Coordinates of C-alpha atoms in Angstrom, one line a residue:
M116 CA 0.0 -0.1 -0.4
T117 CA 1.7 2.9 -0.8
T118 CA 1.1 6.3 1.8
I119 CA 0.0 9.9 0.9
A120 CA 2.6 12.8 2.1
P121 CA 4.4 15.6 1.6
Y122 CA 8.3 14.9 0.0
G123 CA 11.2 15.2 2.7
S124 CA 8.5 13.6 5.2
W125 CA 8.7 10.0 3.7
T126 CA 9.4 8.0 6.3
S127 CA 13.5 5.2 5.3
P128 CA 14.7 1.9 6.5
L129 CA 18.2 3.8 5.8
S130 CA 18.5 5.3 8.5
A131 CA 21.9 8.4 8.7
V132 CA 23.7 5.8 11.2
D133 CA 23.5 3.0 8.2
A134 CA 24.3 5.8 5.7
S135 CA 27.6 6.6 7.5
A136 CA 28.6 2.5 7.6
A137 CA 27.3 2.3 4.2
A138 CA 30.0 5.0 2.8
A139 CA 32.7 3.0 2.8
R140 CA 36.0 4.4 2.0
Y141 CA 38.7 2.1 0.6
D142 CA 42.4 3.0 0.7
G143 CA 44.5 0.8 -2.5
A144 CA 45.3 -2.2 -3.0
R145 CA 47.7 -4.7 -3.2
F146 CA 48.7 -8.7 -4.4
A147 CA 50.2 -9.8 -1.8
G148 CA 51.5 -13.7 -2.4
D149 CA 48.1 -15.4 -2.8
E150 CA 46.1 -12.5 -1.2
I151 CA 44.2 -9.1 -2.3
W152 CA 45.0 -6.9 0.8
W153 CA 42.7 -2.8 0.7
G154 CA 43.3 -0.1 2.7
E155 CA 39.9 0.9 4.5
T156 CA 38.6 3.6 6.6
L157 CA 36.6 2.7 9.5
P158 CA 34.4 5.0 10.4
D159 CA 33.3 3.3 13.5
Q160 CA 36.8 3.6 14.9
G161 CA 37.2 7.2 14.6
G162 CA 38.3 7.2 10.6
R163 CA 41.9 4.9 11.3
C164 CA 42.4 3.4 7.7
S165 CA 43.7 -0.6 8.1
V166 CA 45.1 -2.6 5.7
R167 CA 43.2 -5.9 6.1
R168 CA 42.5 -9.0 3.9
S169 CA 40.0 -11.8 3.3
A170 CA 40.2 -14.9 5.6
G171 CA 38.7 -18.1 5.8
G172 CA 35.2 -15.8 4.2
A173 CA 35.6 -13.3 7.3
V174 CA 37.5 -9.6 7.3
E175 CA 41.2 -10.0 9.4
D176 CA 43.5 -6.3 10.1
L177 CA 46.1 -7.3 9.1
L178 CA 47.1 -3.6 10.8
P179 CA 45.5 -3.8 13.9
A180 CA 44.4 -1.2 16.0
P181 CA 45.7 2.2 17.3
W182 CA 47.6 1.8 13.7
S183 CA 46.4 3.6 10.9
A184 CA 48.5 4.3 7.4
R185 CA 47.8 7.9 6.3
S186 CA 50.0 10.2 4.4
R187 CA 49.4 14.0 4.5
V188 CA 52.7 14.2 1.4
H189 CA 50.4 17.5 -0.5
E190 CA 48.0 17.9 2.8
Y191 CA 45.4 15.3 0.4
G192 CA 48.3 12.2 0.8
G193 CA 48.3 9.5 -0.8
G194 CA 50.0 5.5 -1.6
A195 CA 50.8 5.2 2.5
W196 CA 50.5 1.3 1.6
T197 CA 51.7 -0.6 0.0
T198 CA 52.9 -3.9 -0.4
D199 CA 56.5 -6.2 -1.8
D200 CA 56.1 -9.8 -4.0
D201 CA 56.5 -11.8 -0.9
G202 CA 52.8 -10.3 1.1
R203 CA 55.9 -7.3 3.7
L204 CA 53.7 -4.6 4.2
F205 CA 55.2 -1.5 4.0
F206 CA 52.6 1.6 5.2
V207 CA 53.2 5.6 6.7
E208 CA 51.5 6.0 9.9
K209 CA 49.3 8.5 10.1
T210 CA 50.8 10.5 13.5
D211 CA 54.7 10.0 12.2
Q212 CA 54.5 10.3 9.4
R213 CA 57.6 7.7 9.1
I214 CA 57.4 4.6 6.9
W215 CA 57.2 1.2 9.3
S216 CA 57.6 -2.5 8.0
M217 CA 55.5 -5.5 9.2
R218 CA 54.7 -9.0 8.7
P219 CA 51.0 -10.1 9.3
G220 CA 50.7 -11.2 12.8
E221 CA 54.4 -9.5 13.8
Q222 CA 54.7 -6.0 15.5
P223 CA 55.2 -2.8 12.5
L224 CA 59.2 -1.8 12.7
P225 CA 60.9 2.1 11.5
L226 CA 62.0 2.3 8.4
T227 CA 62.6 6.3 8.2
P228 CA 64.3 8.1 11.4
E229 CA 62.0 9.9 13.4
D230 CA 61.8 13.5 11.6
P231 CA 58.9 15.7 13.4
A232 CA 59.6 17.8 9.8
A233 CA 59.6 15.2 7.4
R234 CA 56.1 13.6 5.8
H235 CA 56.3 10.4 3.1
G236 CA 54.0 8.7 0.8
G237 CA 53.5 8.3 -3.1
L238 CA 54.2 4.5 -1.7
R239 CA 55.4 1.9 -4.9
W240 CA 57.7 -1.1 -4.3
Q241 CA 59.1 -1.7 -8.2
S242 CA 62.1 -3.9 -9.2
G243 CA 63.2 -4.6 -5.8
M244 CA 63.3 -1.5 -4.2
L245 CA 60.8 1.3 -2.1
L246 CA 59.6 4.2 -3.5
A247 CA 57.8 6.6 -2.2
V248 CA 57.3 10.8 -2.6
R249 CA 59.6 12.7 0.8
E250 CA 57.5 15.9 1.8
V251 CA 60.1 18.0 4.6
Y252 CA 59.3 20.9 6.0
D253 CA 62.7 23.2 6.2
G254 CA 61.9 26.3 6.7
G255 CA 61.8 26.9 3.2
A256 CA 59.0 28.7 1.2
V257 CA 59.1 25.3 0.0
P258 CA 59.1 22.2 1.1
R259 CA 62.1 20.5 -0.1
R260 CA 60.3 17.1 -1.7
S261 CA 61.9 14.3 -3.7
I262 CA 62.0 10.7 -4.5
V263 CA 63.8 8.4 -2.1
A264 CA 64.7 4.8 -2.2
V265 CA 63.7 3.6 1.2
A266 CA 65.9 1.5 3.4
L267 CA 64.8 -1.6 4.0
D268 CA 67.2 -2.2 6.8
G269 CA 66.4 1.2 8.3
G270 CA 68.9 4.0 7.4
S271 CA 68.2 6.6 6.2
P272 CA 66.8 7.2 2.5
R273 CA 68.5 7.7 -0.2
E274 CA 67.0 10.5 -2.3
L275 CA 67.2 9.9 -6.3
V276 CA 66.1 13.6 -7.5
A277 CA 65.0 16.7 -6.3
G278 CA 64.6 19.9 -7.2
S279 CA 60.8 21.1 -8.4
D280 CA 58.4 21.6 -5.8
F281 CA 57.0 18.9 -6.4
L282 CA 57.2 15.4 -7.6
A283 CA 54.9 12.0 -8.0
Q284 CA 54.3 8.6 -9.5
P285 CA 57.8 7.5 -9.5
A286 CA 57.5 4.3 -11.6
L287 CA 61.2 2.5 -11.8
S288 CA 62.3 0.8 -14.6
P289 CA 62.5 -3.1 -15.1
D290 CA 66.2 -3.6 -15.5
G291 CA 66.2 -1.1 -12.7
L292 CA 68.5 1.9 -14.4
R293 CA 65.4 4.5 -15.0
L294 CA 63.6 6.1 -12.7
A295 CA 60.2 8.0 -14.9
W296 CA 58.0 10.4 -12.9
V297 CA 55.8 13.4 -12.5
A298 CA 56.9 17.2 -11.9
W299 CA 55.4 20.6 -11.7
N300 CA 56.4 24.1 -9.9
H301 CA 54.3 26.3 -8.6
P302 CA 51.9 28.3 -9.8
D303 CA 50.6 25.1 -11.3
M304 CA 48.9 22.6 -10.8
P305 CA 48.8 19.0 -11.9
W306 CA 45.3 18.5 -13.5
D307 CA 47.2 22.0 -15.3
R308 CA 51.0 22.0 -16.6
T309 CA 53.2 19.3 -16.0
E310 CA 56.2 17.3 -17.1
I311 CA 57.0 13.3 -17.6
R312 CA 61.2 13.6 -16.7
V313 CA 63.5 10.1 -17.7
G314 CA 66.3 9.7 -15.6
D315 CA 69.4 7.2 -15.8
L316 CA 70.2 5.8 -12.2
A317 CA 74.4 4.8 -11.8
D318 CA 75.4 4.3 -8.0
G319 CA 72.1 4.7 -6.9
V320 CA 71.1 8.2 -8.2
I321 CA 69.8 10.1 -10.5
T322 CA 72.9 11.4 -13.0
T323 CA 70.9 13.0 -15.2
W324 CA 67.6 13.8 -17.3
H325 CA 65.8 15.1 -19.8
P326 CA 61.8 15.5 -20.1
V327 CA 59.3 13.6 -22.6
T328 CA 56.5 16.1 -22.5
S329 CA 56.1 19.5 -23.6
G330 CA 55.3 20.9 -20.0
D331 CA 52.8 22.8 -21.2
T332 CA 50.8 19.7 -20.7
A333 CA 49.2 17.8 -17.7
A334 CA 51.3 14.8 -18.0
L335 CA 50.3 12.1 -15.7
Q336 CA 51.2 7.9 -14.5
P337 CA 54.9 6.8 -16.6
E338 CA 54.5 3.1 -16.4
W339 CA 57.3 1.0 -18.7
D340 CA 56.2 -2.0 -19.1
A341 CA 58.5 -5.6 -20.0
A342 CA 60.5 -4.5 -23.0
G343 CA 61.6 -1.2 -21.5
R344 CA 58.5 1.8 -23.7
L345 CA 57.2 4.3 -20.8
F346 CA 53.8 4.2 -21.7
Y347 CA 51.3 7.4 -19.9
V348 CA 49.0 10.1 -20.3
D349 CA 48.4 13.4 -22.3
D350 CA 46.0 16.4 -23.0
A351 CA 48.3 17.7 -25.5
T352 CA 44.6 17.1 -27.8
G353 CA 42.3 17.9 -25.3
R354 CA 41.3 14.5 -23.5
W355 CA 43.8 12.4 -21.9
N356 CA 44.6 9.4 -23.5
I357 CA 47.7 6.9 -23.7
R358 CA 50.9 7.6 -25.6
R359 CA 53.7 5.1 -25.9
W360 CA 57.4 6.8 -26.4
E361 CA 60.1 4.3 -26.9
A362 CA 63.7 6.3 -25.7
A363 CA 65.4 4.3 -28.1
S364 CA 63.7 6.0 -31.3
D365 CA 63.6 10.1 -32.1
R366 CA 60.0 9.2 -32.9
P367 CA 56.7 11.3 -30.9
A368 CA 54.9 9.8 -28.6
V369 CA 52.3 7.3 -30.3
P370 CA 48.9 7.7 -29.0
I371 CA 47.3 4.1 -28.0
A372 CA 43.9 4.6 -28.7
P373 CA 42.8 8.2 -29.0
A374 CA 39.1 8.6 -27.6
D375 CA 37.0 11.8 -27.3
A376 CA 37.2 10.2 -23.0
D377 CA 39.2 11.1 -20.5
T378 CA 42.2 8.5 -19.4
G379 CA 43.8 10.8 -16.2
G380 CA 42.1 12.7 -13.8
G381 CA 43.2 15.4 -11.3
L382 CA 46.3 14.3 -9.3
W383 CA 44.8 15.1 -5.5
V384 CA 46.6 12.2 -4.0
L385 CA 50.0 10.5 -5.1
G386 CA 48.6 6.7 -5.5
A387 CA 45.2 7.4 -8.0
K388 CA 46.4 5.4 -11.5
W389 CA 43.5 5.4 -14.6
Y390 CA 45.2 2.9 -16.1
A391 CA 48.0 -1.1 -16.0
L392 CA 50.1 -2.7 -18.5
R393 CA 49.0 -6.3 -18.3
G394 CA 51.7 -8.5 -18.7
D395 CA 49.7 -10.5 -21.8
G396 CA 50.7 -6.7 -23.6
D397 CA 46.9 -5.4 -23.1
I398 CA 45.8 -2.4 -21.1
V399 CA 42.9 -2.0 -19.3
A400 CA 42.4 1.9 -18.1
I401 CA 39.7 4.1 -17.3
R402 CA 37.7 6.1 -19.7
T403 CA 35.5 9.2 -18.6
N404 CA 33.0 11.4 -20.5
G405 CA 30.5 12.4 -17.5
S406 CA 30.4 8.7 -16.2
D407 CA 33.5 6.8 -15.9
E408 CA 34.0 3.3 -17.8
V409 CA 36.2 0.7 -17.5
V410 CA 37.5 -0.4 -21.0
R411 CA 40.6 -3.3 -22.4
I412 CA 42.5 -1.9 -25.4
G413 CA 44.4 -4.7 -27.3
A414 CA 47.7 -5.3 -28.2
D415 CA 45.8 -4.9 -31.9
G416 CA 44.8 -1.2 -31.0
I417 CA 40.9 -2.8 -30.3
V418 CA 39.3 -1.2 -28.1
R419 CA 36.3 -3.4 -25.8
P420 CA 34.2 -3.0 -23.2
A421 CA 35.5 -4.9 -19.9
D422 CA 32.4 -5.4 -18.2
V423 CA 33.4 -3.9 -15.2
P424 CA 30.8 -2.1 -12.3
P425 CA 32.0 0.5 -10.9
R426 CA 30.8 4.0 -13.1
S427 CA 31.7 6.2 -10.1
R428 CA 35.7 7.4 -8.5
A429 CA 36.8 4.3 -10.5
V430 CA 40.5 3.5 -10.1
I431 CA 43.1 1.3 -11.6
E432 CA 44.4 -0.3 -7.9
D433 CA 47.2 -3.1 -9.4
V434 CA 47.9 -5.7 -12.2
R435 CA 49.4 -8.6 -11.8
G436 CA 50.4 -10.3 -15.2
S437 CA 46.5 -10.1 -16.7
R438 CA 44.9 -10.2 -13.4
V439 CA 43.9 -5.8 -12.2
L440 CA 42.1 -5.0 -9.1
V441 CA 39.7 -1.6 -9.9
S442 CA 38.1 0.2 -6.9
G443 CA 35.0 2.5 -7.2
A444 CA 31.1 2.9 -7.0
A445 CA 29.1 0.9 -8.7
P446 CA 25.1 1.2 -8.5
G447 CA 24.3 -0.7 -5.0
T448 CA 27.9 -0.9 -4.2
T449 CA 31.1 0.6 -3.8
G450 CA 34.1 -1.6 -3.8
I451 CA 37.1 -3.7 -5.1
W452 CA 36.3 -5.9 -7.5
E453 CA 39.1 -8.4 -9.6
V454 CA 39.0 -8.1 -13.2
A455 CA 40.5 -11.8 -14.7
A456 CA 42.5 -11.9 -17.6
D457 CA 39.0 -13.1 -20.2
G458 CA 37.2 -10.0 -18.4
E459 CA 35.2 -11.5 -16.0
N460 CA 35.4 -10.1 -12.6
S461 CA 34.8 -11.0 -9.2
L462 CA 33.6 -8.4 -5.8
V463 CA 36.9 -9.1 -3.4
V464 CA 35.6 -6.9 -1.0
G465 CA 31.7 -4.0 -1.4
T466 CA 30.1 -2.3 1.2
P467 CA 26.4 -2.9 -0.5
S468 CA 23.5 -0.7 0.7
G469 CA 21.5 -2.6 1.6
L470 CA 18.6 -1.4 0.1
G471 CA 17.1 -3.2 -2.6
D472 CA 17.2 -1.6 -5.7
E473 CA 13.8 -0.2 -5.7
W474 CA 14.8 2.2 -2.5
V475 CA 18.3 3.2 -5.4
P476 CA 17.6 6.1 -7.6
V477 CA 18.1 5.7 -11.7
A478 CA 20.7 8.5 -12.5
R479 CA 19.3 10.3 -15.0
P480 CA 22.4 12.3 -17.1
F481 CA 21.0 16.3 -17.2
T482 CA 22.2 18.6 -19.8
V483 CA 21.2 22.7 -19.8
S484 CA 22.6 25.1 -21.7
G485 CA 24.0 27.9 -19.1
V486 CA 25.1 32.0 -20.4
H487 CA 29.5 30.2 -20.3
G488 CA 27.9 27.3 -22.9
D489 CA 26.2 23.6 -21.6
V490 CA 25.9 22.3 -18.0
H491 CA 26.1 19.2 -17.0
A492 CA 24.4 17.1 -14.3
F493 CA 22.7 14.3 -12.8
D494 CA 19.6 14.3 -11.5
Y495 CA 18.2 11.7 -8.6
P496 CA 14.5 12.1 -7.8
P497 CA 12.4 11.2 -4.6
T498 CA 12.2 7.4 -4.6
N499 CA 10.6 5.8 -2.2
P500 CA 8.6 2.9 -3.3
G501 CA 5.7 3.0 0.4
F502 CA 5.5 6.6 -0.8
A503 CA 4.0 9.4 -3.2
A504 CA 3.6 12.7 -3.0
P505 CA 0.1 14.7 -3.1
D506 CA -1.3 15.2 -6.7
G507 CA 0.5 19.1 -7.8
E508 CA 3.1 18.6 -5.9
R509 CA 7.1 19.1 -7.0
P510 CA 9.7 17.8 -4.6
P511 CA 12.2 20.2 -2.5
Y512 CA 15.9 19.7 -4.1
V513 CA 19.4 20.2 -3.0
V514 CA 21.7 21.1 -5.7
Y515 CA 25.3 19.0 -5.0
V516 CA 28.0 21.3 -5.8
H517 CA 31.2 18.5 -5.5
G518 CA 34.3 20.0 -4.4
G519 CA 38.1 20.9 -6.1
P520 CA 36.8 22.3 -7.7
T521 CA 39.3 20.4 -10.4
A522 CA 37.1 17.1 -9.8
H523 CA 33.7 15.5 -10.8
T524 CA 30.9 13.4 -9.7
S525 CA 29.9 10.7 -12.5
G526 CA 26.0 9.8 -11.2
V527 CA 26.0 7.2 -9.2
P528 CA 24.1 7.1 -6.3
D529 CA 26.1 6.8 -3.0
S530 CA 24.5 6.2 0.7
R531 CA 24.4 10.2 1.5
I532 CA 21.7 10.8 -1.7
T533 CA 19.8 8.1 -1.1
F534 CA 19.2 9.0 2.4
F535 CA 17.5 11.7 1.1
T536 CA 16.0 10.7 -1.8
S537 CA 14.7 7.8 0.3
R538 CA 12.7 10.3 2.3
G539 CA 11.6 12.2 -0.3
I540 CA 14.0 15.4 -1.4
G541 CA 15.9 15.2 -4.9
I542 CA 19.4 15.6 -5.2
L543 CA 21.3 17.1 -8.3
E544 CA 24.4 17.0 -8.7
V545 CA 26.8 19.5 -10.7
N546 CA 28.8 18.8 -12.8
Y547 CA 29.9 22.6 -13.1
G548 CA 32.5 24.3 -15.9
G549 CA 36.2 23.7 -14.4
S550 CA 35.2 20.5 -13.7
T551 CA 36.8 17.3 -14.6
G552 CA 35.8 14.3 -17.2
Y553 CA 34.3 16.5 -20.1
G554 CA 37.7 17.2 -21.6
R555 CA 40.8 20.3 -21.0
A556 CA 38.4 23.4 -22.7
Y557 CA 35.5 22.2 -20.2
R558 CA 38.3 21.9 -17.1
D559 CA 39.5 25.1 -17.8
R560 CA 36.5 26.8 -18.4
L561 CA 36.9 28.0 -15.2
R562 CA 40.0 30.1 -15.3
G563 CA 40.1 33.3 -13.6
Q564 CA 36.5 32.8 -14.0
W565 CA 35.6 30.6 -9.8
G566 CA 33.5 32.3 -8.2
I567 CA 31.3 33.3 -12.0
V568 CA 31.4 30.6 -14.3
D569 CA 30.7 27.5 -11.1
R570 CA 27.9 29.9 -9.6
D571 CA 26.1 30.4 -12.7
D572 CA 26.3 26.9 -14.0
V573 CA 24.9 25.6 -10.5
A574 CA 21.8 28.5 -11.2
A575 CA 21.0 27.7 -14.2
A576 CA 21.3 23.6 -13.9
A577 CA 18.9 24.3 -10.7
S578 CA 16.7 26.3 -12.5
G579 CA 16.3 24.3 -15.8
L580 CA 15.9 21.6 -13.9
A581 CA 12.3 23.3 -12.2
S582 CA 11.2 24.6 -15.8
E583 CA 11.1 21.1 -16.8
G584 CA 8.5 20.5 -13.3
R585 CA 10.8 18.5 -11.5
A586 CA 11.2 20.5 -8.5
D587 CA 10.4 22.7 -6.9
A588 CA 11.6 26.3 -7.4
A589 CA 10.7 27.9 -3.9
R590 CA 12.7 25.0 -2.0
L591 CA 15.7 24.9 -3.8
A592 CA 18.8 24.5 -1.3
I593 CA 22.1 24.2 -2.9
A594 CA 25.0 22.1 -0.7
G595 CA 28.5 21.6 -0.6
G596 CA 31.8 21.2 0.9
S597 CA 35.4 23.0 0.6
A598 CA 36.0 24.8 -3.2
G599 CA 31.8 23.3 -3.3
G600 CA 31.9 25.4 -0.2
W601 CA 32.7 28.2 -1.7
T602 CA 30.0 27.9 -4.7
V603 CA 27.8 28.0 -2.1
L604 CA 27.7 30.5 -1.0
A605 CA 28.9 32.3 -4.2
A606 CA 25.0 31.1 -5.3
L607 CA 23.9 32.4 -2.3
V608 CA 25.4 36.4 -2.6
G609 CA 25.0 36.0 -6.1
T610 CA 21.3 34.7 -7.4
D611 CA 17.9 34.3 -6.5
V612 CA 17.5 31.1 -7.2
F613 CA 18.3 28.8 -3.7
G614 CA 16.0 29.4 -1.1
A615 CA 18.5 28.0 1.8
G616 CA 22.4 26.4 1.9
I617 CA 24.6 24.0 3.2
S618 CA 28.1 24.6 3.6
R619 CA 30.6 22.5 5.1
Y620 CA 33.7 23.6 4.9
G621 CA 33.4 26.6 2.3
V622 CA 35.4 29.0 1.2
G623 CA 34.2 32.3 2.3
D624 CA 36.7 34.7 1.5
A625 CA 39.9 33.8 -1.0
R626 CA 42.1 35.9 -0.2
L627 CA 41.9 34.2 3.7
L628 CA 42.3 31.0 1.5
A629 CA 45.2 32.0 -0.2
T630 CA 47.3 32.8 2.8
D631 CA 46.5 30.3 5.5
T632 CA 46.5 27.1 2.6
H633 CA 48.6 24.3 2.4
D634 CA 51.3 24.8 0.2
F635 CA 49.9 22.2 -2.0
E636 CA 46.8 24.5 -2.3
A637 CA 49.3 27.7 -2.3
R638 CA 49.7 28.8 -5.3
Y639 CA 46.1 27.4 -7.0
L640 CA 44.0 30.3 -7.7
D641 CA 46.4 32.1 -9.6
G642 CA 44.5 30.4 -12.3
L643 CA 41.6 30.0 -10.6
I644 CA 41.2 34.1 -9.9
G645 CA 44.8 35.6 -10.4
P646 CA 48.1 36.2 -9.1
L647 CA 48.6 38.2 -5.7
P648 CA 49.4 41.1 -5.4
E649 CA 47.5 42.2 -8.7
A650 CA 44.7 40.2 -8.2
E651 CA 44.0 41.3 -4.8
S652 CA 40.4 43.7 -6.1
L653 CA 38.8 40.7 -7.6
Y654 CA 39.9 38.3 -5.0
L655 CA 38.1 41.0 -2.8
D656 CA 34.6 41.1 -5.6
R657 CA 35.1 37.6 -5.9
S658 CA 35.0 36.8 -2.2
P659 CA 31.8 36.3 -0.1
L660 CA 32.1 38.0 2.7
S661 CA 32.2 40.7 0.5
H662 CA 28.6 41.0 -0.3
T663 CA 27.2 39.7 3.0
E664 CA 24.0 42.3 1.7
G665 CA 23.6 39.4 -0.9
F666 CA 22.9 37.4 2.1
R667 CA 19.0 37.2 2.2
V668 CA 18.1 32.7 3.0
P669 CA 18.8 30.5 6.0
V670 CA 22.2 29.1 5.8
L671 CA 23.9 25.5 8.0
L672 CA 28.4 25.7 8.4
L673 CA 29.1 22.3 9.4
Q674 CA 33.4 22.2 9.9
G675 CA 36.2 20.8 11.4
A676 CA 38.5 21.6 14.2
E677 CA 41.1 20.7 13.1
D678 CA 41.0 21.3 9.0
A679 CA 44.2 22.7 7.8
V680 CA 42.9 23.5 4.0
V681 CA 39.9 25.8 5.0
P682 CA 40.5 26.4 8.6
P683 CA 37.6 27.2 10.9
T684 CA 37.9 31.0 11.0
Q685 CA 36.2 31.0 7.4
A686 CA 32.6 29.6 8.7
E687 CA 33.5 31.0 12.1
A688 CA 33.7 34.4 9.6
I689 CA 30.4 33.5 8.2
R690 CA 28.8 32.8 10.7
D691 CA 29.4 36.0 12.0
A692 CA 28.2 37.8 8.8
L693 CA 25.2 36.5 8.9
A694 CA 24.4 36.7 12.8
E695 CA 24.9 40.0 11.7
R696 CA 22.8 40.9 8.7
G697 CA 20.3 38.5 11.0
V698 CA 20.4 35.7 9.0
P699 CA 18.6 32.6 10.3
H700 CA 21.2 30.2 10.9
A701 CA 23.3 27.5 12.4
Y702 CA 27.1 25.9 12.8
V703 CA 28.0 22.7 13.6
L704 CA 31.9 22.5 14.4
Y705 CA 32.9 19.2 15.1
E706 CA 35.9 18.4 16.6
G707 CA 38.7 16.3 16.0
E708 CA 37.5 16.4 12.7
G709 CA 39.8 17.4 9.6
H710 CA 38.5 18.7 5.8
G711 CA 36.4 15.8 5.5
F712 CA 34.3 14.2 8.4
R713 CA 35.9 10.7 8.4
R714 CA 34.1 9.8 12.0
A715 CA 30.8 7.8 11.9
E716 CA 28.8 9.9 14.4
T717 CA 30.0 12.7 12.4
V718 CA 28.9 11.6 9.2
A719 CA 25.1 10.6 10.7
H720 CA 25.1 13.6 12.8
A721 CA 26.0 16.0 10.0
L722 CA 23.4 14.1 8.2
E723 CA 20.2 14.5 10.6
T724 CA 21.2 17.7 10.7
E725 CA 20.4 19.0 7.4
L726 CA 17.3 16.7 7.1
A727 CA 16.0 18.6 9.9
F728 CA 18.0 22.3 8.5
L729 CA 16.1 21.7 5.5
G730 CA 12.5 20.2 7.0
R731 CA 13.0 23.5 9.1
V732 CA 13.6 25.7 6.0
F733 CA 10.9 23.9 3.4
G734 CA 8.1 23.5 5.5
F735 CA 7.9 19.8 6.4
E736 CA 8.3 17.0 9.3
T737 CA 11.4 15.1 9.8
P738 CA 10.2 11.3 11.6
G739 CA 13.1 10.3 13.8
V740 CA 15.1 13.2 13.6
P741 CA 15.4 16.1 16.3
R742 CA 14.1 19.4 15.7
I743 CA 17.1 21.9 14.4
T744 CA 17.5 25.7 16.2
L745 CA 18.5 28.8 14.3
D746 CA 20.1 31.7 15.5

């Protein structure tokens, strides 16, 4: 029997606690001996990242509490653990950023000396050598970064190469005589301009090196095949595609099965990989054009779809022979899959939503024409098999704005989306201009235009959805975190489209972000707005805090107390401006949380708080969720 009730007031079996538990976060996967190991963030253990395996049908922690594998290189980390061929675990311990080694069942042993100024990440075991990216805060204007070989006897790491502001993705040739890596310098970001470099190793150090790419493109992920040929991805044609370079030839790099899709993305974390070279000569690759697709590129150049479920956040984790590990999100499941030589796949570990398909909204790709060009989005309508709305009622919608801003969403509903859609609240995820996944030109639309293009695009998408009759134009909210929070605030002060806003650790003053943030993003705004001090007037004009007279609708602010990327001072400045103008608002500060919420209790509380806020502002009951008080 179907119950008739207003949108937003529907009851759902998916509680905030269940949604937070279902929001699994996997941090890498590796073949280890005859087993498969994976990293997993455990919300019920304060966000600790363990390394786990399946033993006798049960999940077993290889890295016991309180150890936590998490890197802080570039602040976002990545590549915090790996294994050697015999199943020995190497990991970066969160608390001291040292590299440790252990065998299952034994106590970890330190491999790098104690040094509070040093961080490590991007661990990679190749040709009998443990490689890492090392970051040392030595008092200089920019931390000293280098690629090092880690001594397995616990001695000091041996520096192989340095000399760039940033280095990433080291790849050692099969004979151990050449090293390839990605390098770039301020003010560029790794999706703007990088350089693939190859150096000769002699006596354990790089003696000479030369660039493989022009330095005018965003080349990423160098990999060597067994024949000593170098592969990498580059966006010289406007799309990240795979290329092959042969050192013995004077010919330019050869494109491998070019496509109007991206095999590549924003290098926010050091462990990101978008393709793998199989032992039989085939390549397994992620291709993104809005949504992700896994394909197999044969040695003959023929491209075949791989029947692998992930359609969002897909990443190549590891390869052994012709077996490949792929992680990502598929409708109803976030997990890690093994892809066999014949293309068959099996789920290694996954976190299903726990709900039947009838509860999970089907993403509808949605494109609207905006003032800056087409705007791409995914629409998730209210979905609940037991409820329907009264005739003539249109649903409230929340426009989700991804962070980055150089990132994207791929049209797979997660537990957070289902939490709202199952209660009768629609979600519209917008890939505004500047997002990855649609090519270089779409990504570059935001250059110099942050706070304008993103603001206009989310407003155009929301208005377009309402004009189709799919959403209630009077009950449109907007929500986002970090850079997405900036767009939320910019849209609230610069448009009249939205009736409420939810900012999670969002940026309110671009000048504060430029001066307070960490080194990886210290010059990010040069490309998004302009260099300081020359562009200071633009920073002032774009910042929502410069236009507090535009705040007219209720705002919810959620913030981590230990956020080093967007410190609490940003949220508190917005709070004070709202209070001064008498705009209804609420501010929630979560102790122990940084940039992005990891603890289960925080994720659950934030979901309930957002739901209560929407109910309070848009006038519907929220059964089972405490009411919220607005100041």
